[in-house]
Coordinates of C-alpha atoms in Angstrom, one line a residue:
Chain B
M1 CA 55.7 -92.7 -19.9
E2 CA 54.1 -92.7 -23.2
V3 CA 50.4 -91.5 -23.5
T4 CA 48.5 -94.0 -25.7
E5 CA 45.3 -93.7 -27.3
T6 CA 42.8 -96.6 -26.9
E7 CA 40.7 -97.9 -29.5
E8 CA 37.1 -97.1 -28.3
S9 CA 36.3 -94.2 -30.0
A10 CA 36.8 -94.4 -33.4
L11 CA 34.2 -91.7 -34.3
K12 CA 34.7 -89.4 -36.8
D13 CA 33.5 -85.6 -37.5
K14 CA 32.9 -83.9 -40.9
T15 CA 36.7 -83.1 -41.2
N16 CA 36.9 -87.2 -41.1
R17 CA 39.2 -87.1 -38.2
Q18 CA 38.8 -89.4 -35.3
L19 CA 37.8 -87.3 -31.9
R20 CA 40.5 -87.9 -29.7
S21 CA 39.3 -90.2 -27.0
K22 CA 38.1 -89.2 -23.5
E23 CA 40.7 -91.3 -21.7
L24 CA 43.6 -89.5 -23.6
L25 CA 41.9 -86.2 -22.6
D26 CA 41.5 -86.9 -18.9
E27 CA 45.4 -88.2 -18.7
L28 CA 46.4 -85.0 -20.3
I29 CA 44.3 -82.8 -18.0
D30 CA 45.9 -84.7 -15.0
K31 CA 49.1 -84.3 -16.2
A32 CA 49.0 -80.7 -17.0
K33 CA 47.7 -80.2 -13.5
L34 CA 44.3 -78.8 -14.9
N35 CA 41.5 -79.1 -12.3
K36 CA 38.8 -80.9 -14.1
D37 CA 36.0 -79.1 -12.3
D38 CA 37.0 -75.4 -13.4
L39 CA 37.3 -76.5 -17.1
E40 CA 34.2 -75.9 -19.5
P41 CA 33.2 -79.7 -20.3
S42 CA 33.8 -79.3 -24.2
V43 CA 37.4 -79.2 -25.9
Q44 CA 38.4 -78.6 -29.3
H45 CA 41.4 -80.4 -31.3
I46 CA 42.9 -78.3 -33.6
Y47 CA 44.8 -80.0 -36.7
L48 CA 46.9 -78.5 -39.5
S49 CA 45.2 -78.8 -42.6
N50 CA 46.1 -81.3 -45.5
S51 CA 47.4 -78.3 -47.6
L52 CA 49.0 -76.2 -45.0
T53 CA 52.2 -75.9 -46.3
A54 CA 51.2 -76.1 -50.1
N55 CA 49.1 -73.1 -49.5
E56 CA 50.7 -70.0 -51.1
E57 CA 47.2 -69.0 -51.9
Y58 CA 46.2 -67.5 -48.8
K59 CA 47.0 -64.0 -47.6
L60 CA 46.0 -62.1 -44.3
L61 CA 44.6 -58.2 -45.1
E62 CA 44.2 -56.0 -42.1
L63 CA 40.9 -53.4 -43.0
D64 CA 39.2 -50.8 -41.2
D65 CA 35.6 -51.2 -40.5
D66 CA 34.8 -48.9 -43.4
G67 CA 37.1 -51.2 -45.7
L68 CA 35.4 -54.2 -44.3
N69 CA 32.0 -52.9 -44.9
Y70 CA 32.7 -51.5 -48.5
L71 CA 33.7 -55.4 -49.1
L72 CA 31.0 -56.8 -47.5
E73 CA 28.6 -54.8 -49.4
G74 CA 29.4 -56.3 -52.8
N75 CA 32.1 -53.8 -54.0
S76 CA 35.8 -54.9 -54.9
L77 CA 39.1 -53.6 -53.5
I78 CA 41.6 -53.2 -56.7
I79 CA 45.4 -53.6 -56.3
R80 CA 47.0 -51.6 -59.0
G81 CA 50.6 -51.5 -59.7
S82 CA 53.5 -52.6 -62.0
E83 CA 56.5 -54.5 -61.1
T84 CA 58.7 -51.5 -60.5
E85 CA 56.2 -49.7 -58.4
N86 CA 54.7 -49.7 -55.0
A87 CA 51.2 -51.4 -55.0
V88 CA 48.3 -49.2 -54.2
C89 CA 45.0 -50.7 -53.2
C90 CA 41.6 -48.7 -54.3
T91 CA 38.0 -48.6 -53.6
K92 CA 35.7 -46.6 -56.1
N93 CA 36.7 -43.3 -54.7
A94 CA 40.0 -43.5 -52.5
T95 CA 43.8 -44.8 -53.1
F96 CA 45.6 -46.6 -50.3
S97 CA 49.2 -48.1 -49.8
F98 CA 49.2 -51.7 -49.9
K99 CA 52.3 -53.0 -47.4
V100 CA 53.6 -55.7 -45.6
A101 CA 53.8 -55.8 -41.9
E102 CA 55.8 -58.7 -40.2
I103 CA 55.2 -59.7 -36.8
S104 CA 57.3 -62.1 -34.6
N105 CA 54.4 -64.3 -33.3
P106 CA 53.2 -66.7 -35.7
L107 CA 49.6 -66.3 -36.7
L108 CA 47.4 -69.6 -37.0
I109 CA 44.0 -68.8 -39.1
T110 CA 41.9 -71.2 -37.9
S111 CA 38.2 -72.6 -39.0
N112 CA 35.4 -73.9 -36.8
L113 CA 36.9 -72.3 -33.7
S114 CA 34.7 -71.5 -30.6
L115 CA 36.1 -68.7 -28.5
S116 CA 34.0 -69.5 -25.2
G117 CA 34.3 -73.2 -24.5
K118 CA 30.5 -73.1 -24.2
C119 CA 29.6 -75.7 -27.2
D120 CA 26.8 -77.8 -27.7
L121 CA 29.3 -80.7 -28.6
E122 CA 31.7 -82.1 -26.2
A123 CA 34.5 -82.4 -28.6
S124 CA 34.9 -81.0 -32.0
N125 CA 37.7 -80.8 -34.5
S126 CA 39.3 -77.4 -36.1
E127 CA 41.8 -76.9 -38.8
V128 CA 44.4 -74.4 -39.0
L129 CA 44.3 -73.3 -42.6
F130 CA 46.9 -70.6 -42.9
L131 CA 50.1 -70.1 -40.7
T132 CA 51.8 -66.6 -41.1
N133 CA 54.1 -64.0 -39.8
S134 CA 52.4 -61.4 -41.9
Y135 CA 49.5 -59.4 -43.0
F136 CA 48.8 -56.5 -45.4
L137 CA 47.7 -53.5 -44.4
M138 CA 46.1 -50.2 -46.0
A139 CA 46.9 -46.5 -45.2
K140 CA 45.3 -43.6 -47.1
E141 CA 47.1 -42.4 -49.9
K142 CA 47.4 -39.5 -52.6
P143 CA 46.9 -40.9 -55.7
K144 CA 49.4 -40.5 -58.5
L145 CA 47.6 -38.7 -61.3
Q146 CA 50.3 -36.4 -62.9
K147 CA 51.0 -39.4 -65.6
I148 CA 47.6 -38.6 -67.0
K149 CA 48.5 -35.3 -68.1
N150 CA 52.0 -36.5 -69.1
L151 CA 50.1 -38.9 -71.6
L152 CA 47.5 -36.6 -72.7
E153 CA 50.2 -33.9 -73.5
L154 CA 51.5 -36.2 -76.1
N155 CA 48.7 -35.9 -78.3
L156 CA 46.8 -32.8 -78.1
Y157 CA 43.5 -31.9 -80.2
S158 CA 43.7 -28.7 -82.0
G159 CA 40.7 -29.9 -84.3
R160 CA 40.0 -32.8 -86.8
A161 CA 42.2 -31.5 -89.4
Y162 CA 45.2 -32.0 -87.4
E163 CA 44.6 -35.3 -85.9
Q164 CA 47.1 -37.8 -86.3
N165 CA 45.6 -41.7 -86.9
N166 CA 48.3 -43.3 -85.0
A167 CA 48.6 -41.7 -82.0
Q168 CA 47.8 -43.1 -78.7
K169 CA 44.5 -42.2 -77.4
Y170 CA 43.2 -43.3 -74.0
T171 CA 39.6 -44.1 -72.5
I172 CA 38.9 -44.4 -68.6
E173 CA 39.8 -48.1 -69.1
H174 CA 43.1 -47.5 -70.2
F175 CA 44.0 -44.9 -67.3
L176 CA 42.4 -47.8 -64.8
D177 CA 44.8 -50.0 -66.2
C178 CA 48.1 -47.7 -65.9
I179 CA 47.3 -45.1 -63.0
Q180 CA 47.6 -45.7 -59.6
A181 CA 44.5 -44.2 -58.5
S182 CA 40.8 -44.6 -57.9
E183 CA 38.2 -44.0 -60.6
E184 CA 36.5 -41.2 -59.2
E185 CA 40.0 -39.4 -58.3
I186 CA 41.0 -40.0 -62.0
Y187 CA 37.5 -38.3 -63.1
Q188 CA 38.3 -35.3 -60.7
Y189 CA 41.6 -35.0 -62.0
L190 CA 40.5 -35.1 -65.7
N191 CA 37.9 -32.2 -64.8
Y192 CA 40.6 -30.4 -62.8
I193 CA 43.1 -30.3 -66.0
Q194 CA 39.8 -29.4 -68.2
A195 CA 40.2 -32.6 -70.0
F196 CA 37.7 -33.1 -72.9
Q197 CA 36.0 -36.5 -74.1
I198 CA 36.7 -36.6 -78.0
D199 CA 35.0 -39.8 -79.7
G200 CA 35.0 -41.6 -76.4
F201 CA 38.5 -40.5 -75.8
W202 CA 40.0 -38.2 -73.1
R203 CA 42.1 -35.4 -74.7
L204 CA 43.8 -32.0 -73.9
L205 CA 43.2 -29.4 -76.0
D206 CA 46.0 -27.5 -77.5
F207 CA 46.1 -24.3 -75.8
R208 CA 46.2 -21.9 -79.0
Y209 CA 43.3 -24.0 -80.3
L210 CA 41.3 -23.3 -76.8
N211 CA 42.3 -19.8 -77.0
Q212 CA 40.7 -19.4 -80.6
I213 CA 37.5 -20.9 -79.2
M214 CA 37.3 -18.7 -76.3
D215 CA 38.2 -15.6 -78.2
N216 CA 35.3 -16.5 -80.7
I217 CA 33.0 -17.1 -77.7
L218 CA 33.7 -13.9 -76.0
K219 CA 33.6 -11.9 -79.0
L220 CA 30.1 -13.3 -80.0
I221 CA 28.9 -12.3 -76.3
E222 CA 30.2 -9.0 -77.1
E223 CA 28.8 -8.5 -80.2
K224 CA 25.4 -9.7 -79.2
C225 CA 25.4 -7.5 -76.0
W226 CA 24.4 -11.0 -73.8
L227 CA 24.4 -10.2 -70.4
F228 CA 27.4 -12.0 -68.3
D229 CA 24.6 -14.0 -66.4
K230 CA 22.4 -14.7 -69.2
I231 CA 24.2 -16.1 -72.2
P232 CA 22.1 -18.5 -74.5
A233 CA 24.2 -21.7 -74.9
K234 CA 22.5 -22.7 -77.8
D235 CA 23.0 -19.7 -79.8
I236 CA 26.9 -20.2 -79.2
Y237 CA 26.5 -23.5 -80.9
Q238 CA 24.4 -22.3 -83.7
E239 CA 26.9 -19.3 -84.6
L240 CA 30.2 -21.3 -84.1
D241 CA 29.4 -24.9 -85.1
S242 CA 30.6 -24.6 -88.7
I243 CA 33.9 -23.9 -87.3
Y244 CA 34.2 -26.0 -84.2
E245 CA 32.5 -29.2 -83.1
I246 CA 29.2 -29.0 -81.0
S247 CA 30.6 -31.3 -78.4
V248 CA 33.9 -29.5 -78.1
L249 CA 31.8 -26.3 -77.7
N250 CA 29.5 -27.8 -75.3
Q251 CA 32.7 -28.7 -73.0
V252 CA 34.2 -25.3 -73.3
V253 CA 31.0 -23.7 -72.1
L254 CA 30.7 -26.1 -69.1
Y255 CA 34.3 -25.5 -68.1
Y256 CA 33.8 -21.8 -68.2
F257 CA 30.0 -21.1 -67.7
T258 CA 27.6 -22.4 -65.3
R259 CA 24.1 -23.3 -66.0
N260 CA 21.6 -20.9 -64.3
D261 CA 19.2 -22.4 -61.8
D262 CA 16.2 -20.5 -62.9
D263 CA 16.5 -21.0 -66.7
A264 CA 18.3 -23.7 -67.9
N265 CA 18.4 -22.2 -71.4
F266 CA 21.1 -19.6 -69.9
Y267 CA 24.5 -19.8 -68.6
S268 CA 26.5 -17.2 -66.5
M269 CA 30.4 -16.8 -67.2
R270 CA 32.6 -18.2 -64.3
K271 CA 34.8 -15.0 -64.1
E272 CA 37.5 -16.2 -62.1
K273 CA 38.0 -18.9 -64.6
I274 CA 38.0 -16.4 -67.4
V275 CA 40.3 -14.4 -65.7
Y276 CA 42.6 -17.3 -65.1
F277 CA 42.6 -18.3 -68.8
Y278 CA 43.5 -15.1 -70.0
A279 CA 46.4 -14.6 -67.4
D280 CA 47.7 -18.0 -68.0
S281 CA 47.7 -17.1 -71.8
I282 CA 49.5 -14.1 -71.0
L283 CA 52.1 -15.6 -68.9
R284 CA 52.5 -18.5 -71.3
A285 CA 53.9 -16.1 -74.0
T286 CA 56.6 -14.6 -71.6
I287 CA 59.3 -15.9 -69.2
K288 CA 58.8 -13.0 -66.8
M289 CA 57.0 -9.7 -66.7
R290 CA 56.5 -6.8 -64.8
F291 CA 53.3 -7.2 -62.5
T292 CA 52.0 -3.4 -63.7
E293 CA 52.6 -4.5 -67.4
F294 CA 50.8 -7.8 -67.0
Q295 CA 47.8 -5.9 -65.0
M296 CA 47.5 -3.6 -67.9
I297 CA 47.6 -6.5 -70.7
L298 CA 45.2 -8.5 -68.7
E299 CA 42.6 -5.7 -68.3
K300 CA 42.8 -5.3 -72.4
S301 CA 42.2 -8.9 -72.9
L302 CA 39.1 -9.2 -70.8
P303 CA 35.8 -8.8 -71.9
S304 CA 34.5 -5.2 -71.1
N305 CA 31.3 -6.6 -69.1
L306 CA 33.5 -8.2 -66.7
G307 CA 34.6 -4.9 -65.2
I308 CA 33.1 -4.7 -61.5
E309 CA 34.3 -7.4 -60.5
F310 CA 37.7 -7.1 -61.6
N311 CA 39.6 -5.9 -58.3
L312 CA 38.4 -9.2 -56.5
C313 CA 39.4 -11.4 -59.3
L314 CA 42.7 -9.6 -59.5
I315 CA 43.6 -10.8 -55.9
Q316 CA 42.9 -14.2 -56.6
V317 CA 45.0 -13.9 -59.9
I318 CA 47.9 -12.6 -57.9
F319 CA 47.5 -16.0 -55.8
F320 CA 47.6 -17.9 -59.1
I321 CA 50.8 -16.2 -60.3
Q322 CA 52.7 -17.3 -57.6
K323 CA 51.6 -20.7 -58.0
I324 CA 52.7 -21.0 -61.4
K325 CA 55.9 -19.4 -60.3
Chain K
M1 CA 50.6 -52.7 -64.6
V2 CA 48.0 -55.0 -63.3
Q3 CA 44.7 -54.7 -61.8
I4 CA 44.2 -57.2 -59.1
F5 CA 40.5 -57.5 -57.6
I6 CA 39.7 -58.5 -53.9
K7 CA 36.0 -59.5 -53.8
T8 CA 33.7 -61.5 -51.5
S9 CA 32.5 -64.7 -52.6
E10 CA 29.7 -67.2 -51.3
D11 CA 31.8 -68.3 -48.6
T12 CA 32.7 -64.9 -46.9
G13 CA 29.5 -64.5 -45.2
I14 CA 29.1 -67.9 -43.9
N15 CA 32.8 -68.0 -42.4
E16 CA 34.0 -66.3 -39.3
W17 CA 37.3 -67.7 -38.3
A18 CA 39.8 -67.0 -35.6
I19 CA 43.4 -66.4 -35.0
I20 CA 45.5 -68.2 -32.5
E21 CA 48.6 -66.3 -31.7
L22 CA 51.6 -67.9 -30.2
Q23 CA 54.7 -66.3 -28.7
G24 CA 57.9 -67.7 -30.6
D25 CA 57.9 -70.1 -33.3
L26 CA 55.9 -73.2 -34.0
E27 CA 58.5 -76.2 -33.8
C28 CA 57.7 -79.4 -36.0
E29 CA 59.9 -82.6 -35.9
N30 CA 62.6 -82.0 -38.3
G31 CA 61.8 -83.3 -41.9
K32 CA 58.6 -84.7 -41.0
D33 CA 55.6 -83.7 -43.1
I34 CA 53.3 -81.4 -40.8
N35 CA 50.2 -81.4 -43.3
G36 CA 47.4 -83.0 -41.4
K37 CA 48.7 -83.6 -38.3
F38 CA 47.3 -83.0 -34.9
M39 CA 48.4 -79.8 -33.3
A40 CA 46.6 -79.2 -30.0
D41 CA 43.9 -79.4 -27.4
L42 CA 42.1 -76.2 -26.6
F43 CA 40.2 -76.1 -23.2
F44 CA 38.3 -73.1 -21.8
N45 CA 37.8 -72.4 -17.9
K46 CA 34.6 -71.8 -16.7
D47 CA 35.8 -68.0 -16.4
G48 CA 36.6 -67.9 -20.1
T49 CA 40.4 -68.4 -20.0
P50 CA 41.6 -70.4 -22.9
I51 CA 44.1 -73.4 -22.2
L52 CA 46.1 -74.5 -25.0
I53 CA 48.0 -77.9 -24.6
L54 CA 50.6 -78.1 -27.5
G55 CA 53.0 -81.2 -27.3
H56 CA 54.8 -80.9 -24.2
H57 CA 53.5 -77.6 -23.2
V58 CA 50.2 -76.2 -21.4
M59 CA 49.6 -72.6 -22.1
Y60 CA 47.2 -69.9 -20.6
G61 CA 45.9 -67.3 -23.0
K62 CA 43.5 -64.5 -23.5
V63 CA 40.6 -64.1 -26.2
C64 CA 41.2 -60.4 -27.5
N65 CA 39.0 -58.3 -30.0
L66 CA 41.5 -57.3 -33.0
E67 CA 41.8 -53.6 -33.1
K68 CA 41.1 -53.6 -36.7
P69 CA 39.1 -56.8 -38.7
M70 CA 41.0 -58.9 -40.9
V71 CA 40.0 -61.2 -43.8
L72 CA 41.4 -64.2 -45.1
I73 CA 41.4 -63.8 -49.2
K74 CA 42.4 -66.9 -51.2
K75 CA 43.9 -66.6 -54.5
H76 CA 41.8 -67.6 -57.7
K77 CA 42.2 -67.7 -61.2
K78 CA 39.6 -66.6 -63.3
L79 CA 39.0 -67.0 -67.0
N80 CA 38.9 -63.6 -68.9
E81 CA 35.6 -63.1 -70.7
I82 CA 35.8 -64.3 -74.5
D83 CA 35.7 -61.4 -76.9
D84 CA 34.6 -61.8 -80.3
G85 CA 37.5 -61.8 -82.6
M86 CA 39.8 -63.6 -80.1
E87 CA 42.3 -66.2 -81.6
L88 CA 42.2 -69.7 -79.6
D89 CA 45.8 -69.0 -79.1
D90 CA 45.1 -66.0 -76.9
M91 CA 43.1 -67.9 -74.6
K92 CA 46.0 -69.6 -72.8
E93 CA 47.1 -66.5 -71.5
N94 CA 43.7 -65.2 -70.7
F95 CA 43.6 -65.8 -66.8
K96 CA 43.1 -63.1 -64.6
T97 CA 44.1 -63.4 -60.8
E98 CA 41.9 -62.3 -58.2
Y99 CA 41.6 -62.9 -54.5
L100 CA 38.2 -64.0 -52.9
V101 CA 37.5 -63.3 -49.4
K102 CA 37.0 -66.7 -47.4
S103 CA 36.6 -65.1 -44.0
V104 CA 36.4 -62.5 -41.6
I105 CA 38.3 -62.7 -38.6
R106 CA 37.5 -60.2 -35.5
K107 CA 39.0 -62.1 -32.7
K108 CA 41.8 -63.9 -31.6
I109 CA 43.3 -66.1 -28.9
L110 CA 46.9 -64.8 -27.8
F111 CA 49.0 -67.1 -26.0
N112 CA 51.7 -65.0 -24.9
K113 CA 52.3 -66.2 -21.3
R114 CA 55.2 -68.4 -20.8
P115 CA 54.1 -72.0 -21.4
K116 CA 54.3 -74.5 -18.5
P117 CA 56.2 -77.8 -19.4
I118 CA 54.0 -81.1 -18.9
V119 CA 55.8 -84.2 -17.7
F120 CA 54.4 -87.3 -18.9

């Protein structure tokens, strides 16, 4: 027996479809052996959207609550990747893998659907806008930052005189366009590798150049007999600005000294950093070296007013050496 | 490399949609265009059980909260901002792809029990 629609209810709703007639529905309920008394009075008619099969534009993305809130607050998630890489998805400060999960059950994404049956309207229409067997998901991942160092090492900075005009230089925008990481992770890495901002571009200093600058600064400190925790940065700039640019000097100071809490005019040496720096410069010059010899050279290289805390630093230097081996 | 932005739109706040999850494949008459077609009637029992009548089947389901929320995102081509000094020719290539969040989905109706056939 065929189920036929009567012509009586030609009512249309906002999706401009006819509401299915009561008689038809009653017949269905009866044939399906449902008990009308057990049912909520309202019914929802589900249609497939007019452009369902044409819709290659929709995607389903699973998030966690933090990710969802991040979006709802007005922030953007940014997918970064080239054709040859696996895509990542980034917030302002974290990186996630961006992968597809496929499932066996079809998922119908439906608009205007009540999930309780307790509806004011006796009948309403809903639309399936997207039909899919897959969705994207994100998992926290380590950002890929090494490329930044590789790029910066291609054009080390040794002062204006040695600058090559046609060498590629990078701003944060360049990095955001080619590095699979979040903006904050990029900045943290730039700080970690001790990158310098010169003329709006990020640069790495040539090691010998940095060595020169450090030597000059530490010599100055010794000459002027400044205490290691009371170094007037302004005087450093004044004495050395004929040789080096102030912005470069300033960044060297920020990396190797800390501003004093009690008086912003004075800085303190960051001893570990300076010891590491000299240890690094000694080790760069040789392939291998006996530790006792290394220790002797290092002691000689360091400024005398670091003396007392040396042993403590030494232990940390040992770990440093293990690391670079 | 490209950067593709996913962000909310004016629609996002208004829409909270749902997923209907079926077991097995959705079959349609071969060769016919399914766009715009009627699919199923959805009823609810007074105890809250959803009942779907689709074609010759009646299915009993369950309303569940998704373990993790989902968003439906829609591709959108956006015209790049015009820089001074940009040639007219450049503008043809100057679309950026982005995805706008159309809706948030937190619940689904799962129909994974064996469907009962309807005899018409």
